[in-house]
mmCIF file of C-alpha atoms and ligand atoms in Angstrom:
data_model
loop_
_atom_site.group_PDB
_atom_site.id
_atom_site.type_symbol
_atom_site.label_atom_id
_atom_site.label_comp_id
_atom_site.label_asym_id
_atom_site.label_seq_id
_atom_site.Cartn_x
_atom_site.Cartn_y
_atom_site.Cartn_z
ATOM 1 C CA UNK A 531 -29.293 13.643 -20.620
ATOM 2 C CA UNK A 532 -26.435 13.681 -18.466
ATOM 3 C CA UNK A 533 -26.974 17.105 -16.448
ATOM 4 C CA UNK A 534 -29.285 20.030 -17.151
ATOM 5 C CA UNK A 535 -26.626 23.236 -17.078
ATOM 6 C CA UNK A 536 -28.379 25.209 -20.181
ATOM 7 C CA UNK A 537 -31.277 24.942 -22.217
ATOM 8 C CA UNK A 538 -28.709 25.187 -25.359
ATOM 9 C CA UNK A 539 -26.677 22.362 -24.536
ATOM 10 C CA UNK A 540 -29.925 20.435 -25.751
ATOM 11 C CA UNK A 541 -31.612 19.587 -28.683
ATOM 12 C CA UNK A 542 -34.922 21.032 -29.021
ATOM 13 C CA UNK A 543 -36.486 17.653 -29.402
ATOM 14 C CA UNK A 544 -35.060 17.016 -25.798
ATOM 15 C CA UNK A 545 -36.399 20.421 -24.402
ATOM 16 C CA UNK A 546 -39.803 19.367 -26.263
ATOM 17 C CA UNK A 547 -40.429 16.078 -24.743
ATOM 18 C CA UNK A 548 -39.252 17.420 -21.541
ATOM 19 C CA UNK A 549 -41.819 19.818 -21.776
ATOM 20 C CA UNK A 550 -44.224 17.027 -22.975
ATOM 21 C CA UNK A 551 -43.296 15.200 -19.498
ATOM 22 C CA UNK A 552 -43.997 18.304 -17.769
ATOM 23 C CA UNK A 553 -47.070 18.466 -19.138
ATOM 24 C CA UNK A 554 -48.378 14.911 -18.176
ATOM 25 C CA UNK A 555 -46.260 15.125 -14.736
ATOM 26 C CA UNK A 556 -48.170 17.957 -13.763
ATOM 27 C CA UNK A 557 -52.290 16.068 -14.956
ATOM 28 C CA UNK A 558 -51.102 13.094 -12.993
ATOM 29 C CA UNK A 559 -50.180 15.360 -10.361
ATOM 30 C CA UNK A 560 -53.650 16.870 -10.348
ATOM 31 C CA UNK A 561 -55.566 14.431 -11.636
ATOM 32 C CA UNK A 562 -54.208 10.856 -10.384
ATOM 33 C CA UNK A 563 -51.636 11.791 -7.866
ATOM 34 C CA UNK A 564 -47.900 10.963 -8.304
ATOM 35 C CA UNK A 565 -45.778 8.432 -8.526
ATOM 36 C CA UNK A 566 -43.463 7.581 -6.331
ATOM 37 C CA UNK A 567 -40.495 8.023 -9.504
ATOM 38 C CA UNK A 568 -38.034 9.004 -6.856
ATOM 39 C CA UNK A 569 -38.163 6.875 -4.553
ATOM 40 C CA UNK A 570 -35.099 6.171 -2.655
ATOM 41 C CA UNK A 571 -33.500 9.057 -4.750
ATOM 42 C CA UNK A 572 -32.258 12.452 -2.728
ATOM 43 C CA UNK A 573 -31.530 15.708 -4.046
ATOM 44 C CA UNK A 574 -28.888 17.919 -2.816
ATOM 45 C CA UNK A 575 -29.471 21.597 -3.202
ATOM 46 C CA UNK A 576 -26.634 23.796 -2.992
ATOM 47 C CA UNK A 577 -27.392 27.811 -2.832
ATOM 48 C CA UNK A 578 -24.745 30.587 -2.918
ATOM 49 C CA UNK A 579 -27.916 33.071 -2.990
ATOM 50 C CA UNK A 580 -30.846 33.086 -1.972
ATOM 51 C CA UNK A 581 -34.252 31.610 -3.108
ATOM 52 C CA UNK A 582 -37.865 31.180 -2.725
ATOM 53 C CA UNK A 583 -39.321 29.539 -5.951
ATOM 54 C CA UNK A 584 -35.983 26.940 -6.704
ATOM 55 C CA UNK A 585 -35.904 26.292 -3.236
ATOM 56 C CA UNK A 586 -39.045 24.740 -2.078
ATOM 57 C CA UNK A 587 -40.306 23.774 -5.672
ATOM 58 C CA UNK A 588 -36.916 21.541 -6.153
ATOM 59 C CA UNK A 589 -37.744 19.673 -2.643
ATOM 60 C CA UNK A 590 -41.614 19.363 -3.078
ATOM 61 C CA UNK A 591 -40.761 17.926 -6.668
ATOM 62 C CA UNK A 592 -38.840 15.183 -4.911
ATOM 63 C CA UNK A 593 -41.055 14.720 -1.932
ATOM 64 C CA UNK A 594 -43.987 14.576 -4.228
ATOM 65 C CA UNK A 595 -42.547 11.449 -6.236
ATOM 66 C CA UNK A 596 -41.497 9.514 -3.172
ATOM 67 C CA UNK A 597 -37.944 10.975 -3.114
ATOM 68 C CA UNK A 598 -35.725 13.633 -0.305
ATOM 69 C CA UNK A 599 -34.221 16.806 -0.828
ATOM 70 C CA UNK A 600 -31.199 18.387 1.187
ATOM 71 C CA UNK A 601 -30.559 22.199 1.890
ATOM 72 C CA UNK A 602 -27.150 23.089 1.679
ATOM 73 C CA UNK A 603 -27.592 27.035 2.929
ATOM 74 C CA UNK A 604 -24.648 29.499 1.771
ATOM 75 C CA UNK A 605 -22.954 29.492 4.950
ATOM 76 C CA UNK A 606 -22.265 25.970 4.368
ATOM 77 C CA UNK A 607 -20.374 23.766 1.957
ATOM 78 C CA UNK A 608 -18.029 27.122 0.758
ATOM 79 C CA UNK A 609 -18.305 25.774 -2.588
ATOM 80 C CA UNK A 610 -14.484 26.950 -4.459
ATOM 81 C CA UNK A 611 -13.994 28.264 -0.734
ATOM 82 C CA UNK A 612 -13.498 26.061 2.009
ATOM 83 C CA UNK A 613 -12.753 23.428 -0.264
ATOM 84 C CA UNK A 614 -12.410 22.970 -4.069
ATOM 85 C CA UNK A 615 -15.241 22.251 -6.637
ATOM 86 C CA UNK A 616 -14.014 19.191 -7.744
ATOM 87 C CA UNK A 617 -13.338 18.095 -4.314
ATOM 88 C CA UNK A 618 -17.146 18.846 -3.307
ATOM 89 C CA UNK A 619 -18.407 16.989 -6.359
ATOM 90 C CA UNK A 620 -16.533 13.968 -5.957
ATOM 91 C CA UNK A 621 -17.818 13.239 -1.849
ATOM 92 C CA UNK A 622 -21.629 14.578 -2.735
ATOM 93 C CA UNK A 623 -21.708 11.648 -5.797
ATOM 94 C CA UNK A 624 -21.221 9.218 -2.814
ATOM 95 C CA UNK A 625 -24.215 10.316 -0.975
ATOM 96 C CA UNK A 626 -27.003 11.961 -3.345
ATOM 97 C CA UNK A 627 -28.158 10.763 -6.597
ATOM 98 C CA UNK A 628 -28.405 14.081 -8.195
ATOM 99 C CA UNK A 629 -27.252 17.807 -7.149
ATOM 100 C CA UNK A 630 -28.781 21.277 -8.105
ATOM 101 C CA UNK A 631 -26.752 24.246 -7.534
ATOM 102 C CA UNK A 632 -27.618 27.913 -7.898
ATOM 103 C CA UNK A 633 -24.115 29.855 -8.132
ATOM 104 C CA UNK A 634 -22.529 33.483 -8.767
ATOM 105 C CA UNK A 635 -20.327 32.544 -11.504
ATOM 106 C CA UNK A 636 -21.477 30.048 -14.080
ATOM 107 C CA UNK A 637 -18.248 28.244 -14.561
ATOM 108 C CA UNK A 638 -18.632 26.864 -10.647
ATOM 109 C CA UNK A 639 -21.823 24.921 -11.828
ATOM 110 C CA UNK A 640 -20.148 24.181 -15.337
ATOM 111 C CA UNK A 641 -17.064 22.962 -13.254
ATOM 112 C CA UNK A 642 -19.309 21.010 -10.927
ATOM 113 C CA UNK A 643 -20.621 18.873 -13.399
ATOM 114 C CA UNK A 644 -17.407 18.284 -15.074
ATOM 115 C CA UNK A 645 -16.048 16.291 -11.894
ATOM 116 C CA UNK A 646 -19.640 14.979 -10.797
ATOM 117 C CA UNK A 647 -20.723 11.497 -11.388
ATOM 118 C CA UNK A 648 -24.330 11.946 -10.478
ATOM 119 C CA UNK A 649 -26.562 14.286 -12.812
ATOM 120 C CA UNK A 650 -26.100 18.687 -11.797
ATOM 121 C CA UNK A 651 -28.657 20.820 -13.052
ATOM 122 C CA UNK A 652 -28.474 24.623 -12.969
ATOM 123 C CA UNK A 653 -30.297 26.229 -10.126
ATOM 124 C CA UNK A 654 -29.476 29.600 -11.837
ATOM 125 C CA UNK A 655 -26.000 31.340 -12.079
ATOM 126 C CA UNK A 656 -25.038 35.023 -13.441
ATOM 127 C CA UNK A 657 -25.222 34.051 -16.823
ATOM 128 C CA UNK A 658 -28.440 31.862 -16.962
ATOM 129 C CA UNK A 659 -31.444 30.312 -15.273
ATOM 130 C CA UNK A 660 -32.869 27.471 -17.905
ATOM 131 C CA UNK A 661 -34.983 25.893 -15.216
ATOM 132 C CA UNK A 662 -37.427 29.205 -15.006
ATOM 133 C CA UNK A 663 -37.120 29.008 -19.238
ATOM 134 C CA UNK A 664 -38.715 25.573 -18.716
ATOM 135 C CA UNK A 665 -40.910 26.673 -16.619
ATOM 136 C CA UNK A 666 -41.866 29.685 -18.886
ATOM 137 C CA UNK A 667 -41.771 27.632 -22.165
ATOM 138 C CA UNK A 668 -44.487 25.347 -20.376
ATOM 139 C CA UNK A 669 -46.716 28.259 -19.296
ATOM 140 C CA UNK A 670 -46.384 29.706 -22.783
ATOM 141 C CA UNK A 671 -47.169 26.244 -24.257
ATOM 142 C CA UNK A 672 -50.541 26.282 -21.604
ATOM 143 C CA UNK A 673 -51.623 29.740 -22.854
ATOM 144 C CA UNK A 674 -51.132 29.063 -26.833
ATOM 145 C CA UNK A 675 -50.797 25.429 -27.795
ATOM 146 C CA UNK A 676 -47.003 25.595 -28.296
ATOM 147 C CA UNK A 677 -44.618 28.790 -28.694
ATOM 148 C CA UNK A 678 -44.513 28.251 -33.145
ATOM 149 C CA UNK A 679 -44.756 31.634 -34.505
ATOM 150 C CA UNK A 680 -45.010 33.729 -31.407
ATOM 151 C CA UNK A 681 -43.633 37.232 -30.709
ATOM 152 C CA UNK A 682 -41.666 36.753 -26.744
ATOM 153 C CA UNK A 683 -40.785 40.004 -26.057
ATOM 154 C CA UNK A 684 -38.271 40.836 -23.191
ATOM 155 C CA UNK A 685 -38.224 44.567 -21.542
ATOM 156 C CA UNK A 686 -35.474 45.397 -19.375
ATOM 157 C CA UNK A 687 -32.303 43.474 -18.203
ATOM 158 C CA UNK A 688 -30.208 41.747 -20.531
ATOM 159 C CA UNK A 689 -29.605 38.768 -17.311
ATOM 160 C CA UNK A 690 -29.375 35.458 -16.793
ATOM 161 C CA UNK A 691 -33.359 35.094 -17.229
ATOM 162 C CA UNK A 692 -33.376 36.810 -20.787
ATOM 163 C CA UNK A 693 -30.780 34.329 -22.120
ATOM 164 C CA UNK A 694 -32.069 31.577 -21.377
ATOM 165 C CA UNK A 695 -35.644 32.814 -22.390
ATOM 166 C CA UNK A 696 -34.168 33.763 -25.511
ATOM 167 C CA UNK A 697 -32.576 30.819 -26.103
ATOM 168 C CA UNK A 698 -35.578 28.451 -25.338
ATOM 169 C CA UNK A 699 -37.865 30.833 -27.162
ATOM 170 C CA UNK A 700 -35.595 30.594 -30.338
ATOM 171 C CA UNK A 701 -35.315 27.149 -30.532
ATOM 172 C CA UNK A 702 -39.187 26.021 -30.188
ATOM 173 C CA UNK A 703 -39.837 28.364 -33.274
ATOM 174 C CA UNK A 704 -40.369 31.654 -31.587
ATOM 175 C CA UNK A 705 -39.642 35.294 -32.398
ATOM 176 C CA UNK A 706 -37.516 36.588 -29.625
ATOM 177 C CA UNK A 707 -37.521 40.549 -29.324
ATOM 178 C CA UNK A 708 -35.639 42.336 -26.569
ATOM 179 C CA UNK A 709 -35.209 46.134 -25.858
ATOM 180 C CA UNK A 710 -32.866 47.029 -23.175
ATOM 181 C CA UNK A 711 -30.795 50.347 -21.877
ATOM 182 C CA UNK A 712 -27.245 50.862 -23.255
ATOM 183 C CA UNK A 713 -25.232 48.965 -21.380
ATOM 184 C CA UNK A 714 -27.187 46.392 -19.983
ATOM 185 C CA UNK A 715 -27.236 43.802 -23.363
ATOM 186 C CA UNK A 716 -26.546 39.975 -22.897
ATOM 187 C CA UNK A 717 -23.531 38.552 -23.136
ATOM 188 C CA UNK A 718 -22.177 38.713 -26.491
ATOM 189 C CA UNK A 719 -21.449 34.563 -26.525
ATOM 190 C CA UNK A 720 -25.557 34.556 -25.611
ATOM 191 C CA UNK A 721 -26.280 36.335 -28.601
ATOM 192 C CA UNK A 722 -24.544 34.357 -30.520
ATOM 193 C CA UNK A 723 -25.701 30.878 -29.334
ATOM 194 C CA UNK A 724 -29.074 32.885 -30.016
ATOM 195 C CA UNK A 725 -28.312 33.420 -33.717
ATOM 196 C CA UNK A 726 -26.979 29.793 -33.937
ATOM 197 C CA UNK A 727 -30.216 28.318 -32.692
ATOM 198 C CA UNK A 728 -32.077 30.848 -34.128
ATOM 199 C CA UNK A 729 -30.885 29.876 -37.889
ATOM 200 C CA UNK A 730 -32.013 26.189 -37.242
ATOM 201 C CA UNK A 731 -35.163 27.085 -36.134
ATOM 202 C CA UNK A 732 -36.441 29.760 -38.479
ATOM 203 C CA UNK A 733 -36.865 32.274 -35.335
ATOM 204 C CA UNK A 734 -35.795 35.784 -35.555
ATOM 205 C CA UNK A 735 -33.865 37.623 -32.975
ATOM 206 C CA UNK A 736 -34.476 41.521 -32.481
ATOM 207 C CA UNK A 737 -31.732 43.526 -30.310
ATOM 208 C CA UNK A 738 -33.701 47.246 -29.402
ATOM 209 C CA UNK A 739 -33.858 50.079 -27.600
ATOM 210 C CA UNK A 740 -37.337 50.997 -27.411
ATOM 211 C CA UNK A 741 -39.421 48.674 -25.435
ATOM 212 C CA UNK A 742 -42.605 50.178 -27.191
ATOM 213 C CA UNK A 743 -41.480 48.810 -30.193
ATOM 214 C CA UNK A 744 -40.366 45.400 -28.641
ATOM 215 C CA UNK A 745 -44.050 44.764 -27.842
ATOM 216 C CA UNK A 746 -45.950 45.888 -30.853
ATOM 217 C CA UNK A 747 -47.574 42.399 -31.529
ATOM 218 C CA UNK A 748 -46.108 40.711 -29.086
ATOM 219 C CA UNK A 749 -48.048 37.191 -27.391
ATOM 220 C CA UNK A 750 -45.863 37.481 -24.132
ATOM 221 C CA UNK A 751 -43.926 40.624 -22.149
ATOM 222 C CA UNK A 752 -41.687 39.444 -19.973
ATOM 223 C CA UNK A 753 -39.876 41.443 -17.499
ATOM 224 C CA UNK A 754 -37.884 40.653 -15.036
ATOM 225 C CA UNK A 755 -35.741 42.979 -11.775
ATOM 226 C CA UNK A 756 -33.512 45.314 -12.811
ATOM 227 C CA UNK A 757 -30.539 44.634 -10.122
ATOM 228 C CA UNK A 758 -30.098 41.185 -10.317
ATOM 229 C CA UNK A 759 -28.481 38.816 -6.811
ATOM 230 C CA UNK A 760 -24.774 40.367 -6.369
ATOM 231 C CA UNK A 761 -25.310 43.437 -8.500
ATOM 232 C CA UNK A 762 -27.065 44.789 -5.493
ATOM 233 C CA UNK A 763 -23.991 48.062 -5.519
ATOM 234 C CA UNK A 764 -25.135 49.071 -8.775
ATOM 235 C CA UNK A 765 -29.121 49.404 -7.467
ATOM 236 C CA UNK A 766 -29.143 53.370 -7.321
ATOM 237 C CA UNK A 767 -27.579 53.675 -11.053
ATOM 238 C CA UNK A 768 -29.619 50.569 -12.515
ATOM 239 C CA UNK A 769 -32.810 52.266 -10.637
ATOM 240 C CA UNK A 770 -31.947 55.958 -12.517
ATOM 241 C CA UNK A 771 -31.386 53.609 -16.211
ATOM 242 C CA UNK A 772 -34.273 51.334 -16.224
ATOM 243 C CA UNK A 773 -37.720 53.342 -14.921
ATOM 244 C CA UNK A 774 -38.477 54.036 -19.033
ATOM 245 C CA UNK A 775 -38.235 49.961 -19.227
ATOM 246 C CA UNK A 776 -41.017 49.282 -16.404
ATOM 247 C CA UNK A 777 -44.003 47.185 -17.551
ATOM 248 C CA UNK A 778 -47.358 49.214 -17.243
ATOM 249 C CA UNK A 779 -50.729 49.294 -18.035
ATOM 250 C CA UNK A 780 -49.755 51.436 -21.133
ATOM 251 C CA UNK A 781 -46.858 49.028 -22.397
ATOM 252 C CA UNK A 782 -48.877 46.049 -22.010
ATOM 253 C CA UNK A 783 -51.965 47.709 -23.934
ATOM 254 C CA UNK A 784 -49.833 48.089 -27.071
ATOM 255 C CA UNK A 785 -49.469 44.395 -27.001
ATOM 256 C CA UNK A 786 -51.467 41.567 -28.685
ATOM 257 C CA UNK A 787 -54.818 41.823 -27.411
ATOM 258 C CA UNK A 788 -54.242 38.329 -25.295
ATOM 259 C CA UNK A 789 -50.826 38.826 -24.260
ATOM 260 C CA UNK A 790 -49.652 37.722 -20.821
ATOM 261 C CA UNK A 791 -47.218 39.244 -19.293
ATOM 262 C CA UNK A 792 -44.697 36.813 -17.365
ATOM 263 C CA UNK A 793 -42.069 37.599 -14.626
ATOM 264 C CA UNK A 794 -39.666 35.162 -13.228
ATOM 265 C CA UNK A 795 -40.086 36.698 -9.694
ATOM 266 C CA UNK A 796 -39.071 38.229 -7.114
ATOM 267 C CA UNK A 797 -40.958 41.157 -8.486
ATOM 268 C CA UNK A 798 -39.641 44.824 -7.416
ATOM 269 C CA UNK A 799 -43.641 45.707 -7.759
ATOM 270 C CA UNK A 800 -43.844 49.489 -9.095
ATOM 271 C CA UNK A 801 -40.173 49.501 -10.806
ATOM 272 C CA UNK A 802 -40.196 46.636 -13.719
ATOM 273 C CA UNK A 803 -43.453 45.762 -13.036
ATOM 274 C CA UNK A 804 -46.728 47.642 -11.388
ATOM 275 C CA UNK A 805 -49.372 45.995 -9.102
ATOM 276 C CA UNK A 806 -52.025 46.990 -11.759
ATOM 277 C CA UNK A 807 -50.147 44.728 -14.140
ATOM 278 C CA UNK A 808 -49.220 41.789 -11.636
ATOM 279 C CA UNK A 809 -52.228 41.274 -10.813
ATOM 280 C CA UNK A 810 -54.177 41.889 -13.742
ATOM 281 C CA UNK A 811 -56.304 39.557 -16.594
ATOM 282 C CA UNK A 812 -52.651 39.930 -18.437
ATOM 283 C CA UNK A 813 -50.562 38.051 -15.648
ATOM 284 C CA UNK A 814 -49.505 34.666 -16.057
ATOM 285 C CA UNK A 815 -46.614 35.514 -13.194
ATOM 286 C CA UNK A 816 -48.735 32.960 -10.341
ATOM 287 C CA UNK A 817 -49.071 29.999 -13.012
ATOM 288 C CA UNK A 818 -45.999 30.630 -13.898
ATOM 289 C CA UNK A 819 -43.763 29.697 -10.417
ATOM 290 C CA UNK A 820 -46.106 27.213 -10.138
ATOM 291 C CA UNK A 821 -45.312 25.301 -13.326
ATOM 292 C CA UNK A 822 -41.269 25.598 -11.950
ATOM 293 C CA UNK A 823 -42.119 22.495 -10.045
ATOM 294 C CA UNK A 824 -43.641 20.374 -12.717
ATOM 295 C CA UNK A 825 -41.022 21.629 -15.143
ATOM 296 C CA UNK A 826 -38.377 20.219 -12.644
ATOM 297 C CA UNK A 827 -40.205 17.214 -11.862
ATOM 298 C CA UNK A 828 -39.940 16.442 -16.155
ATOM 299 C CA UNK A 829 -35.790 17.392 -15.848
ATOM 300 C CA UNK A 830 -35.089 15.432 -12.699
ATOM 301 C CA UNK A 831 -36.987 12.238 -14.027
ATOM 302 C CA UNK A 832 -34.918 12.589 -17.113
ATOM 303 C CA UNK A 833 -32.034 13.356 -15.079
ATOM 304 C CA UNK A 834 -32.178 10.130 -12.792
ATOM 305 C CA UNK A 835 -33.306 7.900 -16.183
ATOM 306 C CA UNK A 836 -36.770 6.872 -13.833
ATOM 307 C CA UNK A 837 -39.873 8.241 -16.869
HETATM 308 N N1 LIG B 1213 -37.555 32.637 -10.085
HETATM 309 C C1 LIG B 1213 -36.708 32.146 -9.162
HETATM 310 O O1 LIG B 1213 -35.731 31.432 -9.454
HETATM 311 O O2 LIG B 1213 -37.040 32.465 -7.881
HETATM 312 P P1 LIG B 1213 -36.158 32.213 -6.571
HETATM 313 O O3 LIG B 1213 -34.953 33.114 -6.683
HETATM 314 O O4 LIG B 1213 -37.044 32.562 -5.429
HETATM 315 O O5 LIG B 1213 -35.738 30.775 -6.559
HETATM 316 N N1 LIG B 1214 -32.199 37.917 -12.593
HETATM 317 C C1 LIG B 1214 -32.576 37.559 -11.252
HETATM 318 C C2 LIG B 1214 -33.444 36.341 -11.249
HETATM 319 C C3 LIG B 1214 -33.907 35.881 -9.908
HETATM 320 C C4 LIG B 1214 -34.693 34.606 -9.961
HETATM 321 C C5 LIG B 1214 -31.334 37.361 -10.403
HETATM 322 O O1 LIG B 1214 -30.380 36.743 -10.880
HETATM 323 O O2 LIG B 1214 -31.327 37.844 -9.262
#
C-alpha cells in the first residue's frame, strides 16, 4: 500500500485485513496497551476545513504507538495557493514520514500523492472520506460478525461519506441502498466504480427516492448532514429539500429489528438526525468516531510498512 486516497483503489482483501488489524490494534489497545509501531515516525496533518474526529484521532493514533503528529491549520501551508502542490509535497517528504490531508477538491489530495515520496492518505475531500468508511466498516463488522449479506442503507446526501460507504459496503459483500432528493445523487463516476465493485462482489446497488423504502430490512441507516463543508450557501435550499430525508424514530422503526443507525458526525441534531434517535438503543454514532482511531492506527501501520 503506497497511500490510502480511496477505499476503491484497493482490493477488498487489503480493506479486509486492514480491518482485521484494526480489529487487533484496537484489543491490544485495550487489553495490553500499544506498541510503540511509530516510533520515531511523525505525521503531518494538513486541513483546508475544519475537524474534530480526523483531527485529534489522527494525532492520538500516532502518539499512542510511540510516534508525533503535526497540525498544519488552514491559514497555513496555502496548499495550490501560496505555493504549488507538488512543490509542498516534495519539502514535507524531507521532514515527515507520512502526510494526511483533508481538502476541498479531491484532485489536490490525488495530486499530492502523485509528487509525494512518503505515504498520503485522504483526510476527506468533496468527493470522498474512506477513512470514516473504515471506520464504519469496522463498527458494522463489531455489531454483525462481518458486513456479508447485509442491507446498508443511506438516507439523505449523495456526499463524499455515501461514496465511500457505498463503495466499502459493496465490496465486503453488502447490499448498498440509498434514497436521496432529486438533485443531490453521487457523482455519476461513484456510481459507476459502485457497479464495478459491486459485480465482483455479488452486492446489489439500489438508487431511490423514498427513504421508507431504502430501509425496509435494512441492518444499518446511515445518515449523514445535509450541507456538507463549502456548500454552506446552499444551507437554506438544502434545509427546504431534505426535512422528508431526516432519520426519526418512525424511519428507524421500519428497519430490521436490530438495526443501528450510524452517522459520520458532526450531527445537525433535529434535521438528518433527532436526539431521540442519537441517543437511542439504535445508535452506534459514539462507537463509531471512536473506532476512526483504531481504523487509522490499521492504515497508518500499513502505510509506514511497521505491522
Ligand atoms: N467524521 C469526521 O470526519 O469528523 P471531523 O470533520 O470532525 O473530522
Ligand atoms: N459530508 C460532510 C462530512 C463531515 C465529516 C462534509 O463533507 O462536511
Amino acid at each position: 500500500m503506497k497511500h490510502f486516497l480511496d477505499v476503491s483503489d484497493h482490493s477488498p482483501a487489503e480493506i479486509q485485513d486492514l480491518l482485521d488489524l484494526a480489529i487487533s490494534l484496537k484489543k491490544e489497545h485495550f487489553e495490553k496497551g500499544n506498541r510503540p509501531l511509530f516510533a520515531g515516525k511523525v505525521l503531518a496533518m494538513i486541513f483546508q476545513k475544519p475537524s474534530l474526529r480526523t483531527r485529534v484521532s489522527f494525532d492520538m493514533a500516532m502518539r499512542h504507538m510511540g510516534g508525533d503528529a503535526l497540525y498544519l491549520s488552514p491559514n497555513e501551508i496555502g496548499l495550490g495557493k501560496r505555493e504549488s502542490i507538488a512543490d509542498v509535497a516534495r519539502v514535507m517528504a524531507g521532514y515527515v514520514q507520512v502526510v494526511m490531508a483533508r481538502v476541498f477538491d479531491h484532485q489536490h489530495v490525488v495530486e499530492l500523492a502523485k509528487w509525494s515520496s512518503v505515504p498520503v492518505i485522504n483526510g476527506l475531500s468533496d468527493y470522498s472520506h474512506p477513512c470514516q468508511a473504515m471506520a464504519d466498516a469496522l463498527t458494522i463488522q463489531e455489531k454483525f460478525g462481518s458486513l456479508k449479506g447485509l442491507n446498508v442503507a443511506y438516507v439523505g446526501d449523495g456526499n463524499n461519506v455515501a461514496v465511500s460507504l457505498m463503495h466499502i459496503s459493496v465490496m465486503l459483500g453488502a447490499n448498498f441502498i440509498i434514497a436521496n432528493p432529486e438533485g443531490y445523487e453521487m457523482p455519476a463516476a461513484a456510481q459507476k466504480i459502485g457497479a464495478d465493485l459491486a459485480a465482483k462482489s455479488g452486492a446489489n446497488i439500489t438508487y431511490l427516492r423514498d427513504p421508507h423504502e431504502a430501509v425496509r430490512s435494512a441492518q444499518v441507516i446511515y445518515t449523514d448532514t445535509w450541507t456538507s463543508m463549502g456548500q454552506e450557501e446552499e444551507t437554506a435550499k438544502r434545509e427546504a429539500v431534505f426535512p422528508p430525508y431526516q432519520v426519526n424514530q418512525k424511519l428507524v422503526s421500519e428497519a430490521d429489528k436490530d438495526v443501528i443507525v450510524m452517522h459520520c458526525l458532526p450531527a445537525h441534531r433535529n434535521h438528518e438526525l433527532t436526539d431521540d434517535v442519537a441517543d437511542g438503543p439504535h445508535s452506534a454514532i459514539f462507537p463509531q468516531a471512536h473506532n476512526r482511531l483504531h481504523a487509522q492506527k490499521a492504515i497508518l501501520a500499513r502505510l509506514l510498512d511497521v505491522a
